[in-house]
Amino acid sequence: GDSVTQMEGPVTLSEEAFLTINCTYTATGYPSLFWYVQYPGEGLQLLLKATKADDKGSNKGFEATYRKETTSFHLEKGSVQVSDSAVYFCALSDPFIGGNQFYFGTGTSLTVIP
Amino acid sequence: GAVVSQHPSRVICKSGTSVKIECRSLDFQATTMFWYRQFPKQSLMLMATSNEGSKATYEQGVEKDKFLINHASLTLSTLTVTSAHPEDSSFYICSAYRDTGSDEQYFGPGTRLTVT
């Protein structure tokens, strides 16, 4: 079945450091891929998405490229800020499966220290 | 943008009582809503898919008689935790699917349930 494997955390970085959070997936069809962010005590917010191979999603300095050949969707940011501290979830939606169901990774907690 | 609200944001109840959580899509109609449960420092676990006007579809291992879901309108789904126990304490998150051709889901802010 479909699944998402995400880099385990927690990750602690200094401000302005480079961030990479790895995400790989398995899917029956051609899924759409997402990164969601969850700030403490809040629900999930869509950070970025890509719907087909080689698409790059970007938002707030974060980027992720849909790599079909490596079944990956790694999240990157060139210079993190303290306000980026949150939990990040990689997810996929597979239209082949139907039902609009999302599959989430386990989440990666990021702490950015000044 | 699409907004999904949840009410209440936090609830504390005694063991044996029932609690209802509401999920509303504020500016769009949602034929499908999802209910998730999140344990501390873990990912979201899909509990059930709520379809307007029909019975919810529950994931394996989720007790449908304990977690009652009602999707009475295109903007409202409710989750009722019946005869709650301390092990039901968790963070419950709903999401709504907006049928615009995009497969994006919009998430509510979550409800923290504590059963004493």
XYZ file of N, CA, C and O in Angstrom, chain A residues 46-109:
256
model
N -0.878 23.822 5.315
C -0.169 23.449 4.105
C 1.018 24.371 3.899
O 0.873 25.594 3.889
N 2.190 23.798 3.724
C 3.385 24.587 3.480
C 3.653 24.681 1.979
O 3.867 25.751 1.438
N 3.642 23.543 1.310
C 3.827 23.534 -0.132
C 3.387 22.187 -0.691
O 3.206 21.243 0.056
N 3.232 22.143 -2.009
C 2.815 20.891 -2.623
C 3.335 20.805 -4.055
O 3.741 21.810 -4.646
N 3.321 19.581 -4.568
C 3.682 19.340 -5.975
C 2.792 18.212 -6.481
O 2.568 17.232 -5.779
N 2.301 18.372 -7.673
C 1.314 17.414 -8.161
C 1.842 16.463 -9.226
O 1.170 15.474 -9.557
N 3.027 16.735 -9.773
C 3.557 15.798 -10.766
C 5.075 15.819 -10.749
O 5.701 16.732 -10.187
N 5.646 14.825 -11.379
C 7.102 14.660 -11.372
C 7.800 15.917 -11.873
O 7.356 16.562 -12.825
N 8.892 16.251 -11.180
C 9.766 17.392 -11.479
C 9.167 18.738 -11.074
O 9.834 19.760 -11.218
N 7.944 18.736 -10.580
C 7.379 19.975 -10.048
C 8.146 20.379 -8.803
O 8.552 19.525 -8.005
N 8.308 21.672 -8.598
C 8.913 22.174 -7.368
C 7.873 22.998 -6.639
O 7.331 23.959 -7.193
N 7.609 22.629 -5.405
C 6.752 23.443 -4.557
C 7.623 24.370 -3.733
O 8.724 23.993 -3.318
N 7.136 25.581 -3.506
C 7.925 26.517 -2.709
C 7.000 27.473 -1.970
O 5.919 27.826 -2.455
N 7.454 27.865 -0.780
C 6.668 28.790 0.035
C 7.515 29.211 1.227
O 8.161 28.370 1.861
N 7.529 30.476 1.541
C 8.215 31.018 2.719
C 9.689 30.608 2.770
O 10.241 30.399 3.863
N 10.321 30.461 1.635
C 11.725 30.080 1.595
C 11.953 28.587 1.596
O 13.096 28.136 1.401
N 10.915 27.801 1.806
C 11.014 26.348 1.763
C 10.795 25.862 0.324
O 10.002 26.440 -0.416
N 11.488 24.785 -0.015
C 11.327 24.194 -1.339
C 11.336 22.671 -1.245
O 11.978 22.112 -0.344
N 10.646 22.040 -2.184
C 10.722 20.582 -2.300
C 10.429 20.222 -3.749
O 9.517 20.798 -4.361
N 11.207 19.291 -4.281
C 11.040 18.885 -5.677
C 10.564 17.448 -5.739
O 11.124 16.561 -5.084
N 9.553 17.220 -6.526
C 8.953 15.904 -6.726
C 9.878 15.089 -7.627
O 9.985 15.355 -8.827
N 10.549 14.088 -7.051
C 11.492 13.268 -7.801
C 10.911 11.865 -7.953
O 10.936 11.062 -7.024
N 10.398 11.595 -9.128
C 9.770 10.289 -9.366
C 10.812 9.185 -9.403
O 10.571 8.072 -8.929
N 11.985 9.489 -9.936
C 12.994 8.447 -10.094
C 13.526 7.948 -8.762
O 13.923 6.790 -8.638
N 13.527 8.818 -7.773
C 13.991 8.419 -6.436
C 12.829 8.349 -5.442
O 13.061 8.113 -4.249
N 11.625 8.538 -5.918
C 10.408 8.587 -5.083
C 10.652 9.415 -3.822
O 10.428 8.953 -2.688
N 11.102 10.637 -4.044
C 11.437 11.489 -2.905
C 10.811 12.871 -3.052
O 10.447 13.306 -4.158
N 10.705 13.550 -1.910
C 10.156 14.909 -1.876
C 10.780 15.603 -0.670
O 10.119 15.965 0.293
N 12.083 15.796 -0.722
C 12.827 16.337 0.415
C 12.553 17.824 0.597
O 12.559 18.595 -0.381
N 12.392 18.229 1.828
C 12.139 19.631 2.148
C 13.455 20.339 2.449
O 14.279 19.818 3.215
N 13.641 21.531 1.878
C 14.869 22.288 2.092
C 14.559 23.749 2.352
O 13.573 24.293 1.839
N 15.444 24.345 3.140
C 15.412 25.796 3.321
C 16.842 26.262 3.524
O 17.584 25.681 4.313
N 17.189 27.310 2.846
C 18.581 27.753 2.854
C 19.017 28.387 4.160
O 20.186 28.268 4.552
N 18.107 29.045 4.858
C 18.487 29.778 6.061
C 17.286 29.793 7.001
O 16.339 30.548 6.794
N 17.336 28.941 8.016
C 16.175 28.824 8.896
C 16.158 29.938 9.940
O 17.195 30.506 10.304
N 14.967 30.207 10.424
C 14.757 31.209 11.465
C 14.129 30.548 12.691
O 13.554 29.454 12.586
N 14.209 31.244 13.808
C 13.616 30.709 15.038
C 12.133 30.420 14.841
O 11.594 29.429 15.350
N 11.478 31.257 14.063
C 10.042 31.099 13.827
C 9.701 29.875 12.993
O 8.520 29.510 12.869
N 10.694 29.214 12.445
C 10.455 27.976 11.691
C 10.347 26.754 12.597
O 10.050 25.650 12.120
N 10.585 26.938 13.865
C 10.489 25.829 14.819
C 9.060 25.284 14.811
O 8.111 26.015 15.109
N 8.923 24.023 14.502
C 7.605 23.405 14.341
C 7.813 21.933 14.012
O 8.950 21.461 13.926
N 6.708 21.236 13.808
C 6.784 19.857 13.330
C 6.358 19.841 11.869
O 5.339 20.434 11.507
N 7.120 19.158 11.053
C 6.871 19.131 9.617
C 6.458 17.725 9.202
O 7.108 16.736 9.550
N 5.366 17.665 8.440
C 4.831 16.383 7.985
C 4.863 16.313 6.469
O 4.372 17.213 5.789
N 5.403 15.235 5.970
C 5.327 14.928 4.552
C 4.073 14.073 4.331
O 3.733 13.235 5.176
N 3.375 14.288 3.232
C 2.140 13.541 2.991
C 1.933 13.317 1.501
O 2.478 14.040 0.669
N 1.141 12.314 1.182
C 0.777 12.090 -0.213
C -0.709 11.806 -0.328
O -1.349 11.330 0.601
N -1.223 12.120 -1.500
C -2.595 11.811 -1.860
C -2.547 11.074 -3.187
O -1.973 11.577 -4.157
N -3.099 9.880 -3.214
C -2.980 9.028 -4.391
C -4.340 8.874 -5.059
O -5.200 8.166 -4.529
N -4.543 9.507 -6.197
C -5.846 9.406 -6.861
C -6.174 7.991 -7.318
O -7.341 7.651 -7.497
N -5.153 7.170 -7.477
C -5.401 5.787 -7.889
C -6.159 5.048 -6.810
O -6.993 4.184 -7.084
N -5.841 5.400 -5.559
C -6.504 4.773 -4.420
C -7.932 5.288 -4.297
O -8.845 4.576 -3.933
N -8.077 6.566 -4.598
C -9.408 7.160 -4.495
C -9.742 7.565 -3.078
O -9.009 7.292 -2.145
N -10.862 8.227 -2.921
C -11.316 8.578 -1.587
C -10.601 9.765 -0.981
O -10.859 10.113 0.161
N -9.703 10.379 -1.716
C -9.011 11.578 -1.249
C -8.247 11.374 0.041
O -7.997 12.321 0.773
N -7.886 10.161 0.327
C -7.204 9.882 1.583
C -5.760 10.329 1.529
O -5.083 10.154 0.522
N -5.293 10.893 2.626
C -3.907 11.303 2.760
C -3.139 10.267 3.569
O -3.656 9.660 4.483
N -1.882 10.102 3.213
C -0.963 9.279 3.986
C 0.124 10.200 4.515
O 0.782 10.903 3.741
N 0.323 10.191 5.826
C 1.275 11.096 6.455
C 2.518 10.360 6.917
O 2.459 9.209 7.342
N 3.623 11.045 6.866
C 4.819 10.575 7.534
C 4.690 10.811 9.030
O 3.708 11.381 9.507
N 5.678 10.383 9.765
C 5.602 10.451 11.227
C 5.895 11.832 11.782
O 5.718 12.072 12.966
N 6.318 12.744 10.922
C 6.598 14.099 11.391
C 8.040 14.254 11.858
O 8.628 13.330 12.415
N 8.588 15.419 11.614
C 9.952 15.750 12.054
C 9.898 17.049 12.821
O 9.462 18.072 12.289
N 10.314 16.980 14.072
C 10.311 18.175 14.904
C 11.587 18.984 14.665
O 12.689 18.445 14.731
